[in-house]
Tab-separated table of C-alpha atoms and ligand atoms in Angstrom:
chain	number	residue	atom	x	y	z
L	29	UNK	CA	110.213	121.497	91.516
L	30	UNK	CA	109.123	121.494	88.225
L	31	UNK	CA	108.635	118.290	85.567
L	32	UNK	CA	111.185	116.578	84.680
L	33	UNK	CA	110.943	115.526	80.628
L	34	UNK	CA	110.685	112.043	79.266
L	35	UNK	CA	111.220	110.621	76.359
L	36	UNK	CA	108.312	108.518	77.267
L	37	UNK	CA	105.945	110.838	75.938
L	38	UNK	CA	102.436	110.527	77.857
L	39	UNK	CA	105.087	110.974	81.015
L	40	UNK	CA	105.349	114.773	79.896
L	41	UNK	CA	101.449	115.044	80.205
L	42	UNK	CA	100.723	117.256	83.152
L	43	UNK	CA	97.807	115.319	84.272
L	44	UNK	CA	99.405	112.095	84.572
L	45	UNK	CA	99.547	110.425	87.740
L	46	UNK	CA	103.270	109.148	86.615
L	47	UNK	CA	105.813	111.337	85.805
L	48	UNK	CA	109.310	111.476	85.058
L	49	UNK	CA	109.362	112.564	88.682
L	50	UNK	CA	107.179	109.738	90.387
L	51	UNK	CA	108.611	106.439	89.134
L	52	UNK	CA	106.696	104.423	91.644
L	53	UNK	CA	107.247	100.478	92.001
L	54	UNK	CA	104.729	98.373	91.365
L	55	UNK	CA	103.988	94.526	90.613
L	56	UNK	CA	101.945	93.409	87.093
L	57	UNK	CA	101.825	90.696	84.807
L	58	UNK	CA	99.935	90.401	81.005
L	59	UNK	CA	97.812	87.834	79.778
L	60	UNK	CA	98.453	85.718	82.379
L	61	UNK	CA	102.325	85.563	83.197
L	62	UNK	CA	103.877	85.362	86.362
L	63	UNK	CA	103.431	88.785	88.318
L	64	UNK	CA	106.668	90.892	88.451
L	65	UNK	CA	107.996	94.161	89.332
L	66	UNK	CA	107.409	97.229	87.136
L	67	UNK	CA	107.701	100.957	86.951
L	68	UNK	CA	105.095	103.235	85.947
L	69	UNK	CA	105.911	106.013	83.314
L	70	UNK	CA	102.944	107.583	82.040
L	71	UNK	CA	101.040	104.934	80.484
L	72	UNK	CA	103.827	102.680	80.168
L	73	UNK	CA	105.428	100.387	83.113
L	74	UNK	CA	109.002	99.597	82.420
L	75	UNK	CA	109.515	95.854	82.943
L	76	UNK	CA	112.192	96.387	85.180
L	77	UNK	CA	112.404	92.585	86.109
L	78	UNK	CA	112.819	91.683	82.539
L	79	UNK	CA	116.208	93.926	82.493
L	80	UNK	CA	117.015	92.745	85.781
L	81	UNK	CA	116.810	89.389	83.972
L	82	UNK	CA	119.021	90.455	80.827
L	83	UNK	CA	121.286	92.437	82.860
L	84	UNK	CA	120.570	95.934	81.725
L	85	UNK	CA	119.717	96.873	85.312
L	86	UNK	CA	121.859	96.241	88.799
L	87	UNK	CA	121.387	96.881	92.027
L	88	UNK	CA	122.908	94.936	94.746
L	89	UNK	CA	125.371	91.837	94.083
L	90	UNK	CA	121.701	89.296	93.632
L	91	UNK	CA	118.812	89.555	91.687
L	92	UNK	CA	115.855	91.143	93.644
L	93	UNK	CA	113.697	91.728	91.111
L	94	UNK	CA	112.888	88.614	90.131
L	95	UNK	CA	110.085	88.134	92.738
L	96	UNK	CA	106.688	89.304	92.510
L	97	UNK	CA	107.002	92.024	95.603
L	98	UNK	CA	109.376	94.698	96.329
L	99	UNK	CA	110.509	93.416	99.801
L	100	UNK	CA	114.063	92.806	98.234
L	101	UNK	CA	114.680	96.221	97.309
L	102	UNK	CA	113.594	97.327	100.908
L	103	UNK	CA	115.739	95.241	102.091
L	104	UNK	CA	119.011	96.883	100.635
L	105	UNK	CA	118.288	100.221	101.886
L	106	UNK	CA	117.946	103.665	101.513
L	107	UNK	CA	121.609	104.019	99.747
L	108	UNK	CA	120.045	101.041	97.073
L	109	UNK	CA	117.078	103.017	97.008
L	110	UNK	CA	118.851	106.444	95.830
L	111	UNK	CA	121.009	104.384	93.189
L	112	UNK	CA	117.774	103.041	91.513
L	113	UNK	CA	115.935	105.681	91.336
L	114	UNK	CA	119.122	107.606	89.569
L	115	UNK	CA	119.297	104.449	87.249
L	116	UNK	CA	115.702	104.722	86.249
L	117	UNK	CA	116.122	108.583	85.582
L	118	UNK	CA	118.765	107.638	83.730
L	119	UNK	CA	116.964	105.274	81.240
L	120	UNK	CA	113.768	107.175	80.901
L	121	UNK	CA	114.861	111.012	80.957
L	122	UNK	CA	114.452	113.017	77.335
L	123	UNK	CA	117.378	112.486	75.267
L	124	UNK	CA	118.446	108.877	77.251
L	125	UNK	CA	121.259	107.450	75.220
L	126	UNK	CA	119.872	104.083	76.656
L	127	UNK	CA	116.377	104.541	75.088
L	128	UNK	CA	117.049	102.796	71.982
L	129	UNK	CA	117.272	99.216	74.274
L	130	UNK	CA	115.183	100.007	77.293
L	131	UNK	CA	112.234	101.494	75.198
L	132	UNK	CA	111.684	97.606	74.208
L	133	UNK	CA	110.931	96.466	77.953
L	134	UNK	CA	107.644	99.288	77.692
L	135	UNK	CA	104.347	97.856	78.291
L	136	UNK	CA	100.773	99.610	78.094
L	137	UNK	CA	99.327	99.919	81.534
L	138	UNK	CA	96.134	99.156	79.508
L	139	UNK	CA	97.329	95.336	79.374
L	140	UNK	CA	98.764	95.096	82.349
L	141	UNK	CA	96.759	93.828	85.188
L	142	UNK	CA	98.072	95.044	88.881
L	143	UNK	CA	98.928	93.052	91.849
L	144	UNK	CA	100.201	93.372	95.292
L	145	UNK	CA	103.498	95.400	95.358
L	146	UNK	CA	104.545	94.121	98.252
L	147	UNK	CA	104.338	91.247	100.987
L	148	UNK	CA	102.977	92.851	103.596
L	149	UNK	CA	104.668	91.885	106.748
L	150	UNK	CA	102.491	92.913	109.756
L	151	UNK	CA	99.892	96.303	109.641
L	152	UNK	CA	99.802	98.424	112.268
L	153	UNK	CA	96.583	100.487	112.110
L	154	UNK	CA	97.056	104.756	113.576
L	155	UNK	CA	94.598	107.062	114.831
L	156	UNK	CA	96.499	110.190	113.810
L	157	UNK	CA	93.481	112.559	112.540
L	158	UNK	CA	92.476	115.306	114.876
L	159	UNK	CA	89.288	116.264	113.102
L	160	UNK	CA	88.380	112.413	112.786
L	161	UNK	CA	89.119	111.806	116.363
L	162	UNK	CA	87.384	114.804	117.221
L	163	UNK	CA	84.240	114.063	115.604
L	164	UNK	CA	84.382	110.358	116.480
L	165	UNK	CA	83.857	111.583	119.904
L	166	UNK	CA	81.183	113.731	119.296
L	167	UNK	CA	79.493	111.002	117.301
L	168	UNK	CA	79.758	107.977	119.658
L	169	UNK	CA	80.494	109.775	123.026
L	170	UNK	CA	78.673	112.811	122.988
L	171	UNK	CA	81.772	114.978	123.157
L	172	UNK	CA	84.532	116.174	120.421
L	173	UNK	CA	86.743	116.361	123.387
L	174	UNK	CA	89.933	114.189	122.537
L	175	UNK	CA	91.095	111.357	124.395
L	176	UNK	CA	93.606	112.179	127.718
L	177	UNK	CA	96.393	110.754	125.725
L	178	UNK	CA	95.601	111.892	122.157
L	179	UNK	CA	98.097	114.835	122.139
L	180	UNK	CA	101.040	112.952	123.609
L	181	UNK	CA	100.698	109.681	121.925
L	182	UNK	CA	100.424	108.263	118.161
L	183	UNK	CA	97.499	105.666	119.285
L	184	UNK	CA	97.435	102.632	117.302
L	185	UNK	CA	96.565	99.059	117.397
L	186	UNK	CA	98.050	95.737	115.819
L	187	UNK	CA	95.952	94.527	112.777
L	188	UNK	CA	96.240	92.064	110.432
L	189	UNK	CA	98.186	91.959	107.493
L	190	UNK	CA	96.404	89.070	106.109
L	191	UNK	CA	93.340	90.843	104.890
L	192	UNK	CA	95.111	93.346	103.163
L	193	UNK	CA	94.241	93.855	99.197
L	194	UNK	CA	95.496	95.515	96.390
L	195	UNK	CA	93.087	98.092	94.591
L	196	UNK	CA	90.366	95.952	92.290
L	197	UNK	CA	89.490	93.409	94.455
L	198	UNK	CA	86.266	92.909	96.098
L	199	UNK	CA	84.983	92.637	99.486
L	200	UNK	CA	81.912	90.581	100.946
L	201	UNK	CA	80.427	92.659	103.691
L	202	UNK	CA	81.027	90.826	106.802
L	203	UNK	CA	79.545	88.957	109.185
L	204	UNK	CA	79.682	89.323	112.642
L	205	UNK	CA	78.268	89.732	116.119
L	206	UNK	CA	76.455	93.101	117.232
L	207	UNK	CA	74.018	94.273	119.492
L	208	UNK	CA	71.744	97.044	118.213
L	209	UNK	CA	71.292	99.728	121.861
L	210	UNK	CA	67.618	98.959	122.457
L	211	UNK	CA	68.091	94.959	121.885
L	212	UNK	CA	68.345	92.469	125.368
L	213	UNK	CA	70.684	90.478	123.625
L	214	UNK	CA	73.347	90.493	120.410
L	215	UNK	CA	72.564	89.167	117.129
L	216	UNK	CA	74.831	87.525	114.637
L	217	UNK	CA	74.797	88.423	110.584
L	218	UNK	CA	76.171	90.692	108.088
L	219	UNK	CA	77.289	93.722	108.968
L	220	UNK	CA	74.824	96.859	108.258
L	221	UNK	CA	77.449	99.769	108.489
L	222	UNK	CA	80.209	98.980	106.600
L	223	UNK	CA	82.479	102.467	106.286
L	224	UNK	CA	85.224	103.108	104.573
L	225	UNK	CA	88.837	104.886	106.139
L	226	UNK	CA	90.407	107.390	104.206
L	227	UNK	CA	93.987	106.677	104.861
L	228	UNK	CA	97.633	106.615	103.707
L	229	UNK	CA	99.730	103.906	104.441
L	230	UNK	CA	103.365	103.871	105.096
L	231	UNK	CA	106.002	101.051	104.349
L	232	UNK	CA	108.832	100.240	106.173
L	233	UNK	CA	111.483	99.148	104.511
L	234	UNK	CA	114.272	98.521	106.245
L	235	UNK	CA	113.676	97.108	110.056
L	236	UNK	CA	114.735	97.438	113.313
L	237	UNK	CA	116.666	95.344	115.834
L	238	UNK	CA	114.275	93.247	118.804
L	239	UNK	CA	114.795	95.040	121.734
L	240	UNK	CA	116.373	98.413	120.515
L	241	UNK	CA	114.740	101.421	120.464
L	242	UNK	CA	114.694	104.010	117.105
L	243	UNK	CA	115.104	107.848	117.243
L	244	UNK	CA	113.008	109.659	114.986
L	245	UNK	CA	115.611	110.583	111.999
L	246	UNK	CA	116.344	106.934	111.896
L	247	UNK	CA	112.482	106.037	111.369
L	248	UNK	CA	112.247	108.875	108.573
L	249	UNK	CA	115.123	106.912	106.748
L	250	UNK	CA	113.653	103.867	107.416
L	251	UNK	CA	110.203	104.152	105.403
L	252	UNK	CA	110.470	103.183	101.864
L	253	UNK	CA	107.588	104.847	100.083
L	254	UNK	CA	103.439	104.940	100.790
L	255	UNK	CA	100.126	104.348	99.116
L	256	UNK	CA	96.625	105.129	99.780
L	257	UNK	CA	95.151	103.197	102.517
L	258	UNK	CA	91.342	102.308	102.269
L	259	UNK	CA	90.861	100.764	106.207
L	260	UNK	CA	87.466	99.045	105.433
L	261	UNK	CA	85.743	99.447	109.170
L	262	UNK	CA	82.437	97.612	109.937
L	263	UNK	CA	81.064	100.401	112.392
L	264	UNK	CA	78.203	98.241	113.946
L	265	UNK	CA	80.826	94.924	114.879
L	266	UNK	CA	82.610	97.526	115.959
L	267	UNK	CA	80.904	99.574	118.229
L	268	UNK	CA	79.815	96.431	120.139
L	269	UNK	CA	83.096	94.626	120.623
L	270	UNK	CA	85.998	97.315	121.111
L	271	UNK	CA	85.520	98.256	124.795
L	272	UNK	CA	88.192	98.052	126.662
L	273	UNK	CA	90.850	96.166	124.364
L	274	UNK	CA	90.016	97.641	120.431
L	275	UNK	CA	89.440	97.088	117.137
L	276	UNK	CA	89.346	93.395	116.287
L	277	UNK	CA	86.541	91.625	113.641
L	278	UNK	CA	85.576	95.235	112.753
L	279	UNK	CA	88.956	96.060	111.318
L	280	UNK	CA	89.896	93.140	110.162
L	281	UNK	CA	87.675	91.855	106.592
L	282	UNK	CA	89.463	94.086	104.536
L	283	UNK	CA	92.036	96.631	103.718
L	284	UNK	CA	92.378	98.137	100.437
L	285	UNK	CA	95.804	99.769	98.908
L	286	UNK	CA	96.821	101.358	96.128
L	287	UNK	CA	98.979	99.302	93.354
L	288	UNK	CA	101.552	101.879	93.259
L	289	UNK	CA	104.502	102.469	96.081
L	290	UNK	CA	105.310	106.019	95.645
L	291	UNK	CA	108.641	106.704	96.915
L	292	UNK	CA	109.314	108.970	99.497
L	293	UNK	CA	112.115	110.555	97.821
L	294	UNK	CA	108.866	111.224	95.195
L	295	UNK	CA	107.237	112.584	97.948
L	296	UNK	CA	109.929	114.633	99.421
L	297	UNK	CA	109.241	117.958	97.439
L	298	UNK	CA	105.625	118.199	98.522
L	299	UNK	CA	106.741	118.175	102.302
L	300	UNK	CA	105.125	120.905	104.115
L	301	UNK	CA	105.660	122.462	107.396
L	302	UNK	CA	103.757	120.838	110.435
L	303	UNK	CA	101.359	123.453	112.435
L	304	UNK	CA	102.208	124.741	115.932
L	305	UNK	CA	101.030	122.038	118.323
L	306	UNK	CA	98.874	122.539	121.228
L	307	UNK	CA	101.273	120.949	123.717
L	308	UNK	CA	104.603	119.658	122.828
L	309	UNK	CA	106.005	116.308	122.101
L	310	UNK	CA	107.969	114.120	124.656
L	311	UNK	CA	111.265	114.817	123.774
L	312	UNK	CA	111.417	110.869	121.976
L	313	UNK	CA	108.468	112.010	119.919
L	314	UNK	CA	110.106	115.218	118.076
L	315	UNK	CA	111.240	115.719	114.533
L	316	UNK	CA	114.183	118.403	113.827
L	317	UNK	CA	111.900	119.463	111.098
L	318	UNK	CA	108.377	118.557	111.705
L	319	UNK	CA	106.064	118.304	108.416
L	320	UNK	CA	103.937	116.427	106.749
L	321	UNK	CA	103.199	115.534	102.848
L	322	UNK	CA	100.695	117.884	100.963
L	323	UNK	CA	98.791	115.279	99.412
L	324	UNK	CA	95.400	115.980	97.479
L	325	UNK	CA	93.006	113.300	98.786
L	326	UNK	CA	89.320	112.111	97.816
L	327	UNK	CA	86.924	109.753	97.705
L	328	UNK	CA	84.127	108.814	95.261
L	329	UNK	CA	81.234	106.179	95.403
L	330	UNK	CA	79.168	104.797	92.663
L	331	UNK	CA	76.529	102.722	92.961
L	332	UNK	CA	75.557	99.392	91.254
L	333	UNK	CA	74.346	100.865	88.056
L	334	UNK	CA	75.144	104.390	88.796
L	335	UNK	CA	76.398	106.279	85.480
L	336	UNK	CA	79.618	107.509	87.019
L	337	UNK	CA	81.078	107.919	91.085
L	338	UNK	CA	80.240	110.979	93.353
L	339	UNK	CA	82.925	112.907	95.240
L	340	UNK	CA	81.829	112.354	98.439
L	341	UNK	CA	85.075	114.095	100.272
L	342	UNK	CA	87.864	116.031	99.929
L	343	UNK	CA	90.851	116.537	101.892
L	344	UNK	CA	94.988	116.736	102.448
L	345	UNK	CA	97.460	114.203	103.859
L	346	UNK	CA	98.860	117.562	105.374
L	347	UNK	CA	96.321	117.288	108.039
L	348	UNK	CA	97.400	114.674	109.918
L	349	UNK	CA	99.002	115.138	113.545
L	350	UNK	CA	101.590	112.645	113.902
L	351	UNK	CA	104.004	111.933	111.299
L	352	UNK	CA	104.253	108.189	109.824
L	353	UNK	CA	108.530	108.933	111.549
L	354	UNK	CA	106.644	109.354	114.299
L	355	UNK	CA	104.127	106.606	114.267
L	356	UNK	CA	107.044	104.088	113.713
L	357	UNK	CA	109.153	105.279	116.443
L	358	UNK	CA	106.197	105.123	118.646
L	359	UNK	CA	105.798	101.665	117.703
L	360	UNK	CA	109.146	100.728	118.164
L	361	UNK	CA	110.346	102.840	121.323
L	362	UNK	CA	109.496	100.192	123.286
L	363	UNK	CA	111.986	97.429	121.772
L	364	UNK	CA	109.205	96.140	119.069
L	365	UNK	CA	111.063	95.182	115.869
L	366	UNK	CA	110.361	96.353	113.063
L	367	UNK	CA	110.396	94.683	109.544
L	368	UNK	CA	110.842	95.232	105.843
L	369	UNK	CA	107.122	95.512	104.713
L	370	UNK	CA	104.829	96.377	107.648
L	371	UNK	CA	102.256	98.371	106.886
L	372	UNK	CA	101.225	101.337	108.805
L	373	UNK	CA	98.178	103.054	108.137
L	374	UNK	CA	97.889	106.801	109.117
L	375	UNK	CA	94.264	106.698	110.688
L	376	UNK	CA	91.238	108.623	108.972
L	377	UNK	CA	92.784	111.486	107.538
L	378	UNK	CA	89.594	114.607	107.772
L	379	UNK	CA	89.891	118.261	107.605
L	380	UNK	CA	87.579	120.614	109.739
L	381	UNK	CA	84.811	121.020	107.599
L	382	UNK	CA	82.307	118.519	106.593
L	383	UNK	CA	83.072	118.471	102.828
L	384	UNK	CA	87.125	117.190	103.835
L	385	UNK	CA	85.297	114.036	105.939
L	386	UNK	CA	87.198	110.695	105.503
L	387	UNK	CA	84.500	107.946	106.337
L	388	UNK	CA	80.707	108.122	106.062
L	389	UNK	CA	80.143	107.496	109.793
L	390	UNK	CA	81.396	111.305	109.925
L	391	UNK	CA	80.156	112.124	106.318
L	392	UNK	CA	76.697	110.874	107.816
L	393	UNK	CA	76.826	111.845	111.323
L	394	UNK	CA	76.905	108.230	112.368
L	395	UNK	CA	73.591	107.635	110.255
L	396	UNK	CA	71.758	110.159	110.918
L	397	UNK	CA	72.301	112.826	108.282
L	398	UNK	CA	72.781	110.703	104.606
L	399	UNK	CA	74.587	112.277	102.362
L	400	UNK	CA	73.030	112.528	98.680
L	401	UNK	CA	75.324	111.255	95.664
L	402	UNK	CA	74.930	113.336	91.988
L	403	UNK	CA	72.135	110.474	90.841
L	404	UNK	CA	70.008	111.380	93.808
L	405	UNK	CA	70.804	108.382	95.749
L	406	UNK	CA	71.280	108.779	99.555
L	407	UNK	CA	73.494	106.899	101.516
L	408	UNK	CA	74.377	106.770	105.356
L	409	UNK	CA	76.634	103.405	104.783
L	410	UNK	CA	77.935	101.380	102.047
L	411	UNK	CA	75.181	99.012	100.433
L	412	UNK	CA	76.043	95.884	98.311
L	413	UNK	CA	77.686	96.402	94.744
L	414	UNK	CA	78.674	100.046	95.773
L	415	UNK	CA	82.427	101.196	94.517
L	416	UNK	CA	84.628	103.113	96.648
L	417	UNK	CA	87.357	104.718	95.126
L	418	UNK	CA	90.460	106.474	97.078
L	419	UNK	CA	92.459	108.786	94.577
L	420	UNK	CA	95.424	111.487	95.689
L	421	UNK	CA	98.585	112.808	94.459
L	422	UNK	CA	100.771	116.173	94.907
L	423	UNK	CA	100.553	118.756	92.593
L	424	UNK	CA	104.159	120.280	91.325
L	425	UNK	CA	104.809	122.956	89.089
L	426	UNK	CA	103.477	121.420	85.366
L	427	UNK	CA	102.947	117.766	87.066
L	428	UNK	CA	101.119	115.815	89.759
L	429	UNK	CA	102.675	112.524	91.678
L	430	UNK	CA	99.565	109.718	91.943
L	431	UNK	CA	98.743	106.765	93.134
L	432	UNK	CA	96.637	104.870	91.236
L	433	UNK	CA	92.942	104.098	92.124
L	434	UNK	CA	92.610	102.468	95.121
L	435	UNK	CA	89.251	101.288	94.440
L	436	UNK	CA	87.147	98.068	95.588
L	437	UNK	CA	83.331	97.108	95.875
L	438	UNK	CA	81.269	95.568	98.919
L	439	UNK	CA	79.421	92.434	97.473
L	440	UNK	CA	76.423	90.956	99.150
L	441	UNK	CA	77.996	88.690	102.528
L	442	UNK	CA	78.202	84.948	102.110
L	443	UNK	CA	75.426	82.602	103.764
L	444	UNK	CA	76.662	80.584	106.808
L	445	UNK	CA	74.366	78.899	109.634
L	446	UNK	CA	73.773	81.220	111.917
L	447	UNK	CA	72.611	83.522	109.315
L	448	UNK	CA	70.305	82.752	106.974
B	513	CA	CA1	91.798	102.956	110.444
């Protein structure tokens, strides 16, 4: 597909992340105002709650855009969906007859200040990278060899929607209880291997009934749109509490997303074939056309007082295994319901070689082999006042599709008794 022109100028720009072709929803407010929804165009978000507000936009019979998420919108569905996104290409396509009274609800991203786009409902945290599971293994276990169940099931766990962030804000590393291998007994303080996930997240929009199960071309029509997932993972709480029931305080300080929902009718040119599997899918588990998104991924850290971030890894959303269709009628196959805004995060998304890895804990061979940033700094974890920054989008013919950063820093944990 190739661009489609704007009369928003900076929208024609082949290296912008926003696109005639994007239009992904987002939440913002200036100098202080209440938070609403927006559009981003270029450098420009189109105050789409304002026209809401003086009727120049529809959809449904009530106004949804007057809140500060885009749960409403889910909520209509996919056919509401479609109809906005044709109204928006309306207003903001080269040679608009509109543009003389919508080019007045444009405001520079540059004064806008980001929020969360959406309420998150519950997050559901996946495991759905081979290479990552793979190496994992090898780190922790002593063998790359996957789990029994790996092939046959999307393996996730409930976590916590709570602690979930938009890009920008920061994180205190966290306390918590671990037990080093040689020590008699565990010890209770911050955190000393706090990782990042490389990740993209997937939002529901529209939900499912208690008790009924979902095929898999209903769960592809159910997901609204998706946003890079930063699934900040405290390896050493980790390690000592997940055996047998999983993740818990290690998961659950802090997950990072992107300010922009990118819509997967955005997304649906860059959908690529899936590769041959090694066994196939229970009949519940298979798509009529199996793919995935090709998705440029990476991931940069800077350093307190480090001129400029390091590309520390490099990879594709194209090499997941399971599908986020998939994932979410795993999760629901069972009667779970499903609801407008849960979150599910793919799982650390890494390619084979070490360059594509999507947390340090493989990027440093669980600690043993730092990696060195461009200043000459060396780094096996994340130490206080260090920036991690998730960026992606698909390249089309003359354009890309982005994200936004999603970017936060760890700060220094806070004091407690106990810790000291
Ligand atoms: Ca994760």
């Amino acid at each position: 597909m190739k661009l489609m022109r704007s009369w928003v100028e900076s929208a024609n720009d082949p290296e912008t992340q926003f696109p005639l072709n994007n239009l992904p929803y987002g939440v913002f407010s200036v100098d202080g105002d209440d938070p609403r929804c927006g559009v981003a165009i270029g450098d420009m978000i189109l105050d789409v709650a304002a026209m809401e507000a003086t009727g120049l936009l529809r959809i449904g019979d009530d106004p949804v855009l007057d809140v500060p998420f885009w749960n409403e919108v889910m909520e209509l569905g996919p056919q509401a969906w479609a109809q906005l996104r044709l109204m928006l290409f309306g207003f903001l396509v080269e040679g608009a007859e509109t543009k003389g009274s919508v080019a007045q609800y444009l405001i520079p991203q540059a004064r806008a200040r980001l929020h969360m786009p959406l309420l998150v409902a519950e997050y559901t945290d996946f495991y759905a990278g081979m290479q990552h599971a793979k190496n994992m293994g090898a780190i922790l276990r002593g063998s790359p060899d996957l789990p029994a169940n790996w092939l046959h099931i999307p393996i996730g766990y409930n976590g916590r929607a709570s602690s979930v962030v938009v890009s920008g804000t920061d994180i205190h590393r966290p306390l918590g209880q671990t037990k080093a291998p040689d020590a008699a007994m565990p010890s209770f303080g911050p955190s000393k291997r706090v990782d990042i996930e490389l990740e993209m997240g997937a939002i529901v929009g529209t939900g499912s009934t208690l008790g009924q199960p979902i095929t898999t071309a209903e769960a592809a029509e159910m997901i609204f749109g998706y946003v890079l997932l930063n699934d900040w993972s405290a390896r050493d709480i980790q390690g000592w509490e997940y055996q047998p029931l999983g993740p818990f305080q290690g998961k659950a300080f802090g997950t990072s997303i992107s300010p922009w929902i990118v819509t997967a009718a955005a997304l649906a040119p860059f959908r690529c074939p899936a590769p041959a599997r090694e066994v196939p899918l229970l009949p519940y588990l298979q798509e009529k056309e199996p793919g995935f998104y090709n998705v440029t991924l990476e991931v940069l850290m800077q350093p307190a007082g480090a001129a400029q971030a390091s590309t520390i890894a490099r990879t594709n959303y194209n090499r997941v295994y399971y599908s986020a269709a998939q994932q979410l009628t795993h999760h629901a196959v069972c009667g779970c319901e499903m609801n407008a805004g849960d979150l599910l995060g793919s799982g650390t998304i890494s390619g084979p070689t070490k360059a594509e890895f999507g947390s340090l804990m493989e990027l440093s061979w669980g600690g043993k082999e730092p990696i060195t940033l461009d200043g000459g700094e060396t780094r096996s974890f994340i130490e206080d006042g260090d920036r991690l920054t998730l960026r992606g989008h698909a390249q089309g013919d003359g354009y890309r599709v982005g994200f936004g950063d999603c970017t936060g820093r760890i700060l220094p944990a806070l004091k407690m008794p106990g810790w000291e």
